[in-house]
Coordinates of C-alpha atoms and ligand atoms in Angstrom, one line a residue:
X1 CA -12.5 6.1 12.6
X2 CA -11.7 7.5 9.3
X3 CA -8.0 8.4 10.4
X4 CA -7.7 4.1 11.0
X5 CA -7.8 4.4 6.9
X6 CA -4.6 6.4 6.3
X7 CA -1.4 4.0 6.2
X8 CA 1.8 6.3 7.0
X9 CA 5.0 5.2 5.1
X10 CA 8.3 4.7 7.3
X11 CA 9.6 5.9 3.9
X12 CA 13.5 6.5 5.7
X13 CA 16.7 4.6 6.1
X14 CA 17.7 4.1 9.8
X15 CA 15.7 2.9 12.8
X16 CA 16.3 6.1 14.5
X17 CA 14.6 7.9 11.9
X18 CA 11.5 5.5 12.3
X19 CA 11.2 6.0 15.7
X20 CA 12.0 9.8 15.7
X21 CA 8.9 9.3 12.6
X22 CA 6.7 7.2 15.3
X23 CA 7.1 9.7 17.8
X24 CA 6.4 12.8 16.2
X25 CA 3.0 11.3 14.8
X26 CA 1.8 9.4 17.8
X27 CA -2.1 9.0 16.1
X28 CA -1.2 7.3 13.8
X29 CA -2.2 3.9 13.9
X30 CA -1.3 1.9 10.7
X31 CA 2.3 2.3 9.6
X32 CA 3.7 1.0 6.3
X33 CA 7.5 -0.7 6.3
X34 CA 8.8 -0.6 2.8
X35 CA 12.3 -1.3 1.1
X36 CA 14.3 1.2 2.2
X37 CA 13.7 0.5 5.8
X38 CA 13.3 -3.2 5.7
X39 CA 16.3 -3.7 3.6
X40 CA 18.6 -1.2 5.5
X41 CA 17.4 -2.3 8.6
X42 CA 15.7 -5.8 8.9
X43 CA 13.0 -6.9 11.2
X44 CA 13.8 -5.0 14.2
X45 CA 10.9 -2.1 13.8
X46 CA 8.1 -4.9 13.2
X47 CA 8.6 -5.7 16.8
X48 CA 8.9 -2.1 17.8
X49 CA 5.4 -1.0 16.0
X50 CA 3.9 -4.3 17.7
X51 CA 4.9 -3.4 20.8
X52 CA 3.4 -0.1 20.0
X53 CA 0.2 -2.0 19.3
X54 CA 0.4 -0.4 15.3
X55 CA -1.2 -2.2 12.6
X56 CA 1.5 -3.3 9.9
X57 CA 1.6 -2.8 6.2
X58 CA 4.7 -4.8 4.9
X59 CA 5.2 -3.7 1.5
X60 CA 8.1 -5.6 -0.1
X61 CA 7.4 -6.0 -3.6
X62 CA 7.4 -9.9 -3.9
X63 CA 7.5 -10.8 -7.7
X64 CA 9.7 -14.1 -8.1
X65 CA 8.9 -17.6 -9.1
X66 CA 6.6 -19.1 -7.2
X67 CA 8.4 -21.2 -5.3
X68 CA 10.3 -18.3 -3.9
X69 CA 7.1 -16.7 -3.6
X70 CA 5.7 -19.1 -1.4
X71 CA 8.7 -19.2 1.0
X72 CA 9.0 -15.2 1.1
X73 CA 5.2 -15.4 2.5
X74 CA 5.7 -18.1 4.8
X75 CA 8.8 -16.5 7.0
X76 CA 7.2 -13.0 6.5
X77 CA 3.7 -14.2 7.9
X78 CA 5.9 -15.2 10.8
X79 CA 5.8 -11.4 11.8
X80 CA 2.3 -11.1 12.3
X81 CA 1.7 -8.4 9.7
X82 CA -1.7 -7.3 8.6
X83 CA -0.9 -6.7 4.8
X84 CA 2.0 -8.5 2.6
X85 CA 2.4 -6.8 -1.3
X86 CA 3.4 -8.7 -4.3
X87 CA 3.4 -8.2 -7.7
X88 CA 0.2 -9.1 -9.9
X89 CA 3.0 -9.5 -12.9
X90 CA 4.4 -12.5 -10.9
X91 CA 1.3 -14.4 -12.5
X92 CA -1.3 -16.6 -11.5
X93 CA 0.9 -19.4 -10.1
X94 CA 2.9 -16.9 -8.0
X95 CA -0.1 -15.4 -7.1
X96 CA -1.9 -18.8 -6.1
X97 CA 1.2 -20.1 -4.3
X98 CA 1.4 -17.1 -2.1
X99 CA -2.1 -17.5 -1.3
X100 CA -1.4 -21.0 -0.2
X101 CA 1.3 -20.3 1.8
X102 CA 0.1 -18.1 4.2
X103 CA -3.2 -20.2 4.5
X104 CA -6.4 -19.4 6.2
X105 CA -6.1 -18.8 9.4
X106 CA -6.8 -15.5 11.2
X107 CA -3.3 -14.5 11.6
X108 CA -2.0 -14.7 8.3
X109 CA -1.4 -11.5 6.3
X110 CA -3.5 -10.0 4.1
X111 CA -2.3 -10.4 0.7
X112 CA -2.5 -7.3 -1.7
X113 CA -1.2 -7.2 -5.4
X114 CA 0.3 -4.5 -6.8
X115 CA -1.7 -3.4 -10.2
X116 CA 0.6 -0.5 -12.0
X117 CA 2.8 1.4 -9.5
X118 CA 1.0 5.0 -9.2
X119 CA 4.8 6.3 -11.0
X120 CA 3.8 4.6 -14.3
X121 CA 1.3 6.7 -16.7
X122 CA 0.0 5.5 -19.7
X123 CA 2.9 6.5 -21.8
X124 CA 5.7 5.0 -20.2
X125 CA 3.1 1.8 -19.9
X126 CA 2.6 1.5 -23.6
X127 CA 6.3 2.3 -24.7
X128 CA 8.6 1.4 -22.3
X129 CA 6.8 -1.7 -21.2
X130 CA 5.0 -2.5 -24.1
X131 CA 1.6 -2.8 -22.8
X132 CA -0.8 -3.2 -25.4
X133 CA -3.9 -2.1 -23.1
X134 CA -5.2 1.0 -21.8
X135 CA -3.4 2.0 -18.6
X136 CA -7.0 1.3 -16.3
X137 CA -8.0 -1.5 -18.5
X138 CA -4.6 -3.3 -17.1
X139 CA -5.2 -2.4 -14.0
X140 CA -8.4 -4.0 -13.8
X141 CA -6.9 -7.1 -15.2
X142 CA -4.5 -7.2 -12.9
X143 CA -6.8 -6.7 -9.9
X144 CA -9.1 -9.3 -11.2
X145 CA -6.2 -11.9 -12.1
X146 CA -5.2 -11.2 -7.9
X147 CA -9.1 -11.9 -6.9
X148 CA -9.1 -15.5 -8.7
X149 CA -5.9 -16.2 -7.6
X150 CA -7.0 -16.2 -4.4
X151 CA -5.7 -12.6 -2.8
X152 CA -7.4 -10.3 -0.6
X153 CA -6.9 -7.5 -2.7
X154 CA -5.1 -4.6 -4.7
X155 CA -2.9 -1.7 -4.6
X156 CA -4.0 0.5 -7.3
X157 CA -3.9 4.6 -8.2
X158 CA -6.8 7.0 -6.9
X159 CA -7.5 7.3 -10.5
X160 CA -8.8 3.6 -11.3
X161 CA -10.3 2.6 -7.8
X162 CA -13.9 3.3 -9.1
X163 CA -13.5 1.2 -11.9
X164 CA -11.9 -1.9 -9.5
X165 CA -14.8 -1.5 -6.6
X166 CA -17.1 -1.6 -9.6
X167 CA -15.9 -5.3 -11.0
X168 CA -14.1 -6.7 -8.2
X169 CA -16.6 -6.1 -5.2
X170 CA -17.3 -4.5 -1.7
X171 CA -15.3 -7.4 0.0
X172 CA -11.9 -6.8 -2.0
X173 CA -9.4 -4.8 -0.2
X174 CA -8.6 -1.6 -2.0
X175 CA -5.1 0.1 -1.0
X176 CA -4.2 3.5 -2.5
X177 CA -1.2 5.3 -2.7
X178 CA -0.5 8.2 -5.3
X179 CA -3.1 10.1 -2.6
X180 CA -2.3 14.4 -2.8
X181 CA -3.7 16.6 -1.1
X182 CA -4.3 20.1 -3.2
X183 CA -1.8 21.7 -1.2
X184 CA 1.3 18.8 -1.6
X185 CA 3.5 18.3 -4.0
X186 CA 2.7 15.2 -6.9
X187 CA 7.2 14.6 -6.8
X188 CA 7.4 11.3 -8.1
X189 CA 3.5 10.4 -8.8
X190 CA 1.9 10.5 -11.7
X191 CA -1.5 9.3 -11.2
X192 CA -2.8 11.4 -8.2
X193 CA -5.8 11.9 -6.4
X194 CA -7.2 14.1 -2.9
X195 CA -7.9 12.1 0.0
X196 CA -11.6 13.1 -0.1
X197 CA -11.4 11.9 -3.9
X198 CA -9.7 8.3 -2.8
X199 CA -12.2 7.8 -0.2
X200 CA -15.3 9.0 -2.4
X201 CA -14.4 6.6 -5.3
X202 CA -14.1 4.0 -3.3
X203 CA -10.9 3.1 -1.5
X204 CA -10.7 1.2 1.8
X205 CA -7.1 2.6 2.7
X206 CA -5.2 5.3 1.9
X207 CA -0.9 5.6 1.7
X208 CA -0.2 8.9 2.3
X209 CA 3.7 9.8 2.9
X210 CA 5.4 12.6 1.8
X211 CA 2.6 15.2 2.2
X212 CA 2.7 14.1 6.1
X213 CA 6.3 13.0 7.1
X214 CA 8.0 15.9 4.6
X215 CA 5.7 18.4 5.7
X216 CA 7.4 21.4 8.1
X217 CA 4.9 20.3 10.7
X218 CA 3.6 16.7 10.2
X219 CA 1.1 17.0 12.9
X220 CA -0.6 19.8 11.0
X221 CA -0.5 18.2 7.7
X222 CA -1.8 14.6 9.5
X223 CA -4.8 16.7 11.0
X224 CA -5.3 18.7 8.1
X225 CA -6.1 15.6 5.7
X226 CA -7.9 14.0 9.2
X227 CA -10.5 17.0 9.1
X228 CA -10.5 17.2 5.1
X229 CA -11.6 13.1 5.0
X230 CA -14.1 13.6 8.0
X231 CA -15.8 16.2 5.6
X232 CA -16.2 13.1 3.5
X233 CA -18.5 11.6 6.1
Ligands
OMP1 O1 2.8 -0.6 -2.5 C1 2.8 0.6 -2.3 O2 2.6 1.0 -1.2 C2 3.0 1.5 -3.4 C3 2.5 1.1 -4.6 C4 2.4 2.1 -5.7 O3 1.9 1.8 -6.8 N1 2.9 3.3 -5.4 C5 3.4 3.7 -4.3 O4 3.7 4.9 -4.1 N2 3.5 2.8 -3.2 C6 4.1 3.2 -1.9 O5 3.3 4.2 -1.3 C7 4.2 5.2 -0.7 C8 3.8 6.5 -1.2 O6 4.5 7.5 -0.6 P1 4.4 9.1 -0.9 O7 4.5 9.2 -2.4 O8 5.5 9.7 -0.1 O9 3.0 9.4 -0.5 C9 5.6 4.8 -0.9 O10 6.1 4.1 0.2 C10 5.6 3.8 -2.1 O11 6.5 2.8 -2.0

Protein backbone atom coordinates (compact mmCIF):
# COMPACT_ATOMS: atom_id res chain seq x y z
CA UNK A 1 0.00 0.00 0.00
CA UNK A 2 1.25 3.26 -0.98
CA UNK A 3 0.19 4.91 2.50
CA UNK A 4 3.09 2.03 4.11
CA UNK A 5 5.51 4.69 2.25
CA UNK A 6 4.73 7.85 4.20
CA UNK A 7 6.98 7.98 7.62
CA UNK A 8 5.00 10.40 10.16
CA UNK A 9 7.42 12.39 12.50
CA UNK A 10 6.69 12.29 16.42
CA UNK A 11 8.16 15.82 15.78
CA UNK A 12 6.91 16.89 19.75
CA UNK A 13 8.40 17.03 23.23
CA UNK A 14 6.41 14.80 25.82
CA UNK A 15 5.16 11.29 25.60
CA UNK A 16 1.66 12.49 25.97
CA UNK A 17 1.84 14.40 23.01
CA UNK A 18 3.06 11.16 21.05
CA UNK A 19 0.46 9.29 22.10
CA UNK A 20 -2.30 12.01 21.75
CA UNK A 21 -0.26 12.14 17.96
CA UNK A 22 -0.64 8.07 17.67
CA UNK A 23 -4.17 8.29 18.46
CA UNK A 24 -5.44 10.81 16.39
CA UNK A 25 -3.71 9.18 13.17
CA UNK A 26 -4.42 5.61 13.91
CA UNK A 27 -3.42 4.57 9.83
CA UNK A 28 -0.57 5.36 10.12
CA UNK A 29 1.83 2.64 10.14
CA UNK A 30 5.54 3.88 10.06
CA UNK A 31 6.32 6.51 12.74
CA UNK A 32 9.60 8.46 12.90
CA UNK A 33 11.26 9.21 16.56
CA UNK A 34 13.62 12.03 16.27
CA UNK A 35 15.65 14.37 18.77
CA UNK A 36 13.27 16.20 20.35
CA UNK A 37 11.29 13.22 21.50
CA UNK A 38 14.10 10.73 22.06
CA UNK A 39 16.14 13.26 23.95
CA UNK A 40 13.25 14.66 26.10
CA UNK A 41 11.93 11.49 26.63
CA UNK A 42 14.13 8.33 26.13
CA UNK A 43 13.18 4.91 25.04
CA UNK A 44 9.85 4.62 26.46
CA UNK A 45 7.69 5.21 23.08
CA UNK A 46 9.88 2.59 21.10
CA UNK A 47 8.17 0.06 23.24
CA UNK A 48 4.86 1.86 22.95
CA UNK A 49 4.88 1.98 18.84
CA UNK A 50 6.06 -1.88 19.07
CA UNK A 51 3.41 -2.75 21.07
CA UNK A 52 1.34 -0.88 18.59
CA UNK A 53 2.94 -3.18 15.98
CA UNK A 54 4.33 0.36 14.08
CA UNK A 55 7.34 0.19 12.01
CA UNK A 56 10.17 2.51 13.48
CA UNK A 57 12.32 5.19 11.95
CA UNK A 58 14.97 6.21 14.64
CA UNK A 59 16.40 9.24 13.34
CA UNK A 60 19.17 10.46 15.74
CA UNK A 61 21.71 12.02 13.71
CA UNK A 62 24.85 9.88 14.58
CA UNK A 63 28.05 11.70 13.33
CA UNK A 64 30.95 11.00 15.88
CA UNK A 65 34.14 8.98 15.64
CA UNK A 66 33.81 5.84 14.82
CA UNK A 67 34.29 4.20 17.71
CA UNK A 68 31.40 6.01 19.26
CA UNK A 69 29.66 5.24 16.17
CA UNK A 70 29.85 1.74 16.50
CA UNK A 71 28.66 1.60 20.09
CA UNK A 72 25.66 4.18 19.42
CA UNK A 73 24.44 1.43 16.73
CA UNK A 74 24.98 -1.46 18.76
CA UNK A 75 22.68 -0.33 22.00
CA UNK A 76 20.26 1.28 19.54
CA UNK A 77 19.86 -1.94 17.32
CA UNK A 78 18.93 -3.40 20.72
CA UNK A 79 15.45 -1.64 20.12
CA UNK A 80 14.47 -3.44 17.13
CA UNK A 81 14.13 -0.46 14.92
CA UNK A 82 13.76 -0.69 11.13
CA UNK A 83 15.84 2.48 10.17
CA UNK A 84 18.91 4.09 12.20
CA UNK A 85 20.34 7.73 10.51
CA UNK A 86 23.79 8.89 10.66
CA UNK A 87 25.66 11.37 9.01
CA UNK A 88 27.49 10.66 5.63
CA UNK A 89 29.97 13.60 6.85
CA UNK A 90 31.07 11.20 9.73
CA UNK A 91 33.23 9.51 6.86
CA UNK A 92 33.94 6.34 5.53
CA UNK A 93 35.32 4.71 8.76
CA UNK A 94 32.28 5.97 10.69
CA UNK A 95 30.26 4.84 8.07
CA UNK A 96 31.96 1.26 7.73
CA UNK A 97 32.11 0.82 11.57
CA UNK A 98 28.36 1.41 11.93
CA UNK A 99 27.82 -1.01 9.27
CA UNK A 100 29.73 -3.60 11.21
CA UNK A 101 28.19 -3.08 14.24
CA UNK A 102 24.79 -3.78 13.65
CA UNK A 103 25.89 -6.85 11.37
CA UNK A 104 23.84 -8.98 9.11
CA UNK A 105 21.30 -10.41 10.54
CA UNK A 106 17.57 -9.78 9.90
CA UNK A 107 16.94 -7.81 12.89
CA UNK A 108 19.43 -5.24 12.62
CA UNK A 109 18.38 -1.72 11.52
CA UNK A 110 18.54 -0.39 8.37
CA UNK A 111 21.24 2.05 8.17
CA UNK A 112 20.42 5.33 6.23
CA UNK A 113 22.90 8.35 5.72
CA UNK A 114 22.00 11.63 5.76
CA UNK A 115 23.23 13.41 2.37
CA UNK A 116 22.53 17.45 2.95
CA UNK A 117 19.69 18.09 5.36
CA UNK A 118 16.63 19.32 2.99
CA UNK A 119 17.21 23.01 5.30
CA UNK A 120 20.56 23.62 3.48
CA UNK A 121 20.28 25.21 -0.22
CA UNK A 122 23.05 25.73 -2.35
CA UNK A 123 24.00 29.00 -0.97
CA UNK A 124 24.33 28.37 2.58
CA UNK A 125 26.33 25.04 1.25
CA UNK A 126 28.85 26.86 -0.69
CA UNK A 127 29.36 29.89 1.92
CA UNK A 128 28.69 28.83 5.11
CA UNK A 129 30.03 25.41 4.76
CA UNK A 130 32.44 25.87 2.20
CA UNK A 131 31.45 23.32 -0.13
CA UNK A 132 33.25 23.49 -3.21
CA UNK A 133 30.57 21.20 -5.26
CA UNK A 134 27.26 21.82 -6.64
CA UNK A 135 24.62 21.23 -3.98
CA UNK A 136 23.22 17.66 -5.94
CA UNK A 137 26.68 16.80 -7.01
CA UNK A 138 27.44 16.47 -3.09
CA UNK A 139 24.71 14.80 -2.49
CA UNK A 140 25.34 12.19 -4.80
CA UNK A 141 28.78 11.80 -3.36
CA UNK A 142 27.56 11.49 -0.21
CA UNK A 143 24.98 8.81 -1.09
CA UNK A 144 27.56 6.91 -3.07
CA UNK A 145 30.36 7.22 -0.19
CA UNK A 146 27.14 5.51 2.25
CA UNK A 147 26.61 2.63 -0.60
CA UNK A 148 30.49 1.51 -0.44
CA UNK A 149 30.65 1.92 2.97
CA UNK A 150 28.37 -0.60 3.33
CA UNK A 151 24.83 1.26 4.31
CA UNK A 152 21.43 0.48 3.07
CA UNK A 153 20.79 3.74 1.97
CA UNK A 154 20.13 7.64 1.99
CA UNK A 155 18.17 10.41 3.29
CA UNK A 156 18.14 12.96 0.58
CA UNK A 157 15.72 16.16 -0.70
CA UNK A 158 12.84 15.40 -3.33
CA UNK A 159 14.92 17.51 -5.52
CA UNK A 160 18.01 15.10 -6.05
CA UNK A 161 16.30 11.60 -5.62
CA UNK A 162 16.26 11.11 -9.48
CA UNK A 163 19.71 11.80 -9.78
CA UNK A 164 20.64 9.06 -6.66
CA UNK A 165 18.13 6.13 -8.04
CA UNK A 166 19.96 6.83 -11.32
CA UNK A 167 23.72 6.08 -9.86
CA UNK A 168 23.11 4.31 -6.77
CA UNK A 169 20.48 1.58 -7.93
CA UNK A 170 16.82 0.06 -7.42
CA UNK A 171 18.10 -1.89 -4.21
CA UNK A 172 19.31 1.41 -2.25
CA UNK A 173 16.89 2.70 0.11
CA UNK A 174 15.74 6.15 -0.69
CA UNK A 175 14.19 8.29 2.33
CA UNK A 176 12.81 11.74 1.70
CA UNK A 177 11.85 14.34 3.74
CA UNK A 178 11.52 18.19 2.52
CA UNK A 179 8.07 16.45 0.92
CA UNK A 180 5.05 19.53 0.44
CA UNK A 181 2.17 19.22 -0.63
CA UNK A 182 0.87 22.41 -2.91
CA UNK A 183 -1.41 23.32 -0.26
CA UNK A 184 1.33 23.30 2.94
CA UNK A 185 3.45 25.49 4.04
CA UNK A 186 7.61 25.02 2.92
CA UNK A 187 8.48 26.71 7.00
CA UNK A 188 11.83 25.56 7.51
CA UNK A 189 12.60 23.61 4.08
CA UNK A 190 14.23 24.69 1.43
CA UNK A 191 14.49 22.03 -1.06
CA UNK A 192 10.79 20.83 -1.43
CA UNK A 193 8.87 18.63 -3.45
CA UNK A 194 4.85 17.15 -3.75
CA UNK A 195 4.33 13.78 -2.66
CA UNK A 196 3.24 12.66 -6.19
CA UNK A 197 6.68 14.41 -7.28
CA UNK A 198 8.85 12.27 -4.51
CA UNK A 199 7.25 9.18 -5.46
CA UNK A 200 7.49 9.74 -9.34
CA UNK A 201 11.29 10.53 -9.13
CA UNK A 202 11.95 7.87 -7.43
CA UNK A 203 11.71 7.72 -3.72
CA UNK A 204 11.01 4.57 -1.66
CA UNK A 205 9.68 6.57 1.48
CA UNK A 206 8.42 9.61 2.13
CA UNK A 207 8.81 11.97 5.72
CA UNK A 208 5.99 14.00 5.81
CA UNK A 209 5.27 16.03 9.19
CA UNK A 210 4.12 19.31 9.53
CA UNK A 211 1.69 19.29 6.67
CA UNK A 212 -0.09 16.17 8.63
CA UNK A 213 0.45 16.58 12.43
CA UNK A 214 0.09 20.75 12.20
CA UNK A 215 -2.74 20.59 10.01
CA UNK A 216 -6.38 21.68 11.71
CA UNK A 217 -7.53 18.23 10.86
CA UNK A 218 -4.67 15.67 10.50
CA UNK A 219 -6.91 13.00 9.35
CA UNK A 220 -7.91 15.06 6.37
CA UNK A 221 -4.52 16.17 5.46
CA UNK A 222 -3.19 12.30 5.99
CA UNK A 223 -6.04 11.23 3.38
CA UNK A 224 -5.67 14.00 1.36
CA UNK A 225 -1.88 13.20 0.40
CA UNK A 226 -3.18 9.14 0.70
CA UNK A 227 -5.57 9.87 -2.44
CA UNK A 228 -3.04 12.48 -4.08
CA UNK A 229 -0.10 9.51 -4.10
CA UNK A 230 -2.73 6.73 -5.18
CA UNK A 231 -3.19 9.05 -8.30
CA UNK A 232 0.43 8.27 -8.75
CA UNK A 233 -0.37 4.53 -9.31
O1 LIG B 1 16.57 12.55 8.80
C1 LIG B 1 15.50 13.14 8.62
O2 LIG B 1 14.43 12.55 8.77
C2 LIG B 1 15.55 14.50 8.06
C3 LIG B 1 16.61 14.80 7.22
C4 LIG B 1 16.60 16.00 6.48
O3 LIG B 1 17.49 16.27 5.66
N1 LIG B 1 15.54 16.84 6.64
C5 LIG B 1 14.51 16.59 7.49
O4 LIG B 1 13.58 17.40 7.57
N2 LIG B 1 14.53 15.44 8.26
C6 LIG B 1 13.45 15.18 9.24
O5 LIG B 1 12.21 15.04 8.56
C7 LIG B 1 11.16 15.63 9.31
C8 LIG B 1 10.48 16.66 8.44
O6 LIG B 1 9.38 17.18 9.10
P1 LIG B 1 8.44 18.26 8.41
O7 LIG B 1 9.32 19.38 7.91
O8 LIG B 1 7.54 18.70 9.54
O9 LIG B 1 7.72 17.56 7.29
C9 LIG B 1 11.77 16.21 10.58
O10 LIG B 1 11.54 15.28 11.62
C10 LIG B 1 13.26 16.29 10.29
O11 LIG B 1 14.05 16.03 11.43
Amino acid sequence: MISDRIIVPLDVPTLEDAIATLDKLPQVSFWKVGLELFVGTGTQILYILKERQKRIFLDLKFHDIPNTIAGACRSAKAYNVDFLTLHATAGRQALQAAAQAVGVDDFRPKLLAITVLTSLNSRELAFDLKIPLELPEYALQMALLAKESGLDGAVCSPQEVAQLRRVCGDDFLLVCPGVRPSWSQAGDQRRVMTPQAAIKAGADYLVIGRPITAAANPVEAWERICEELAAVG
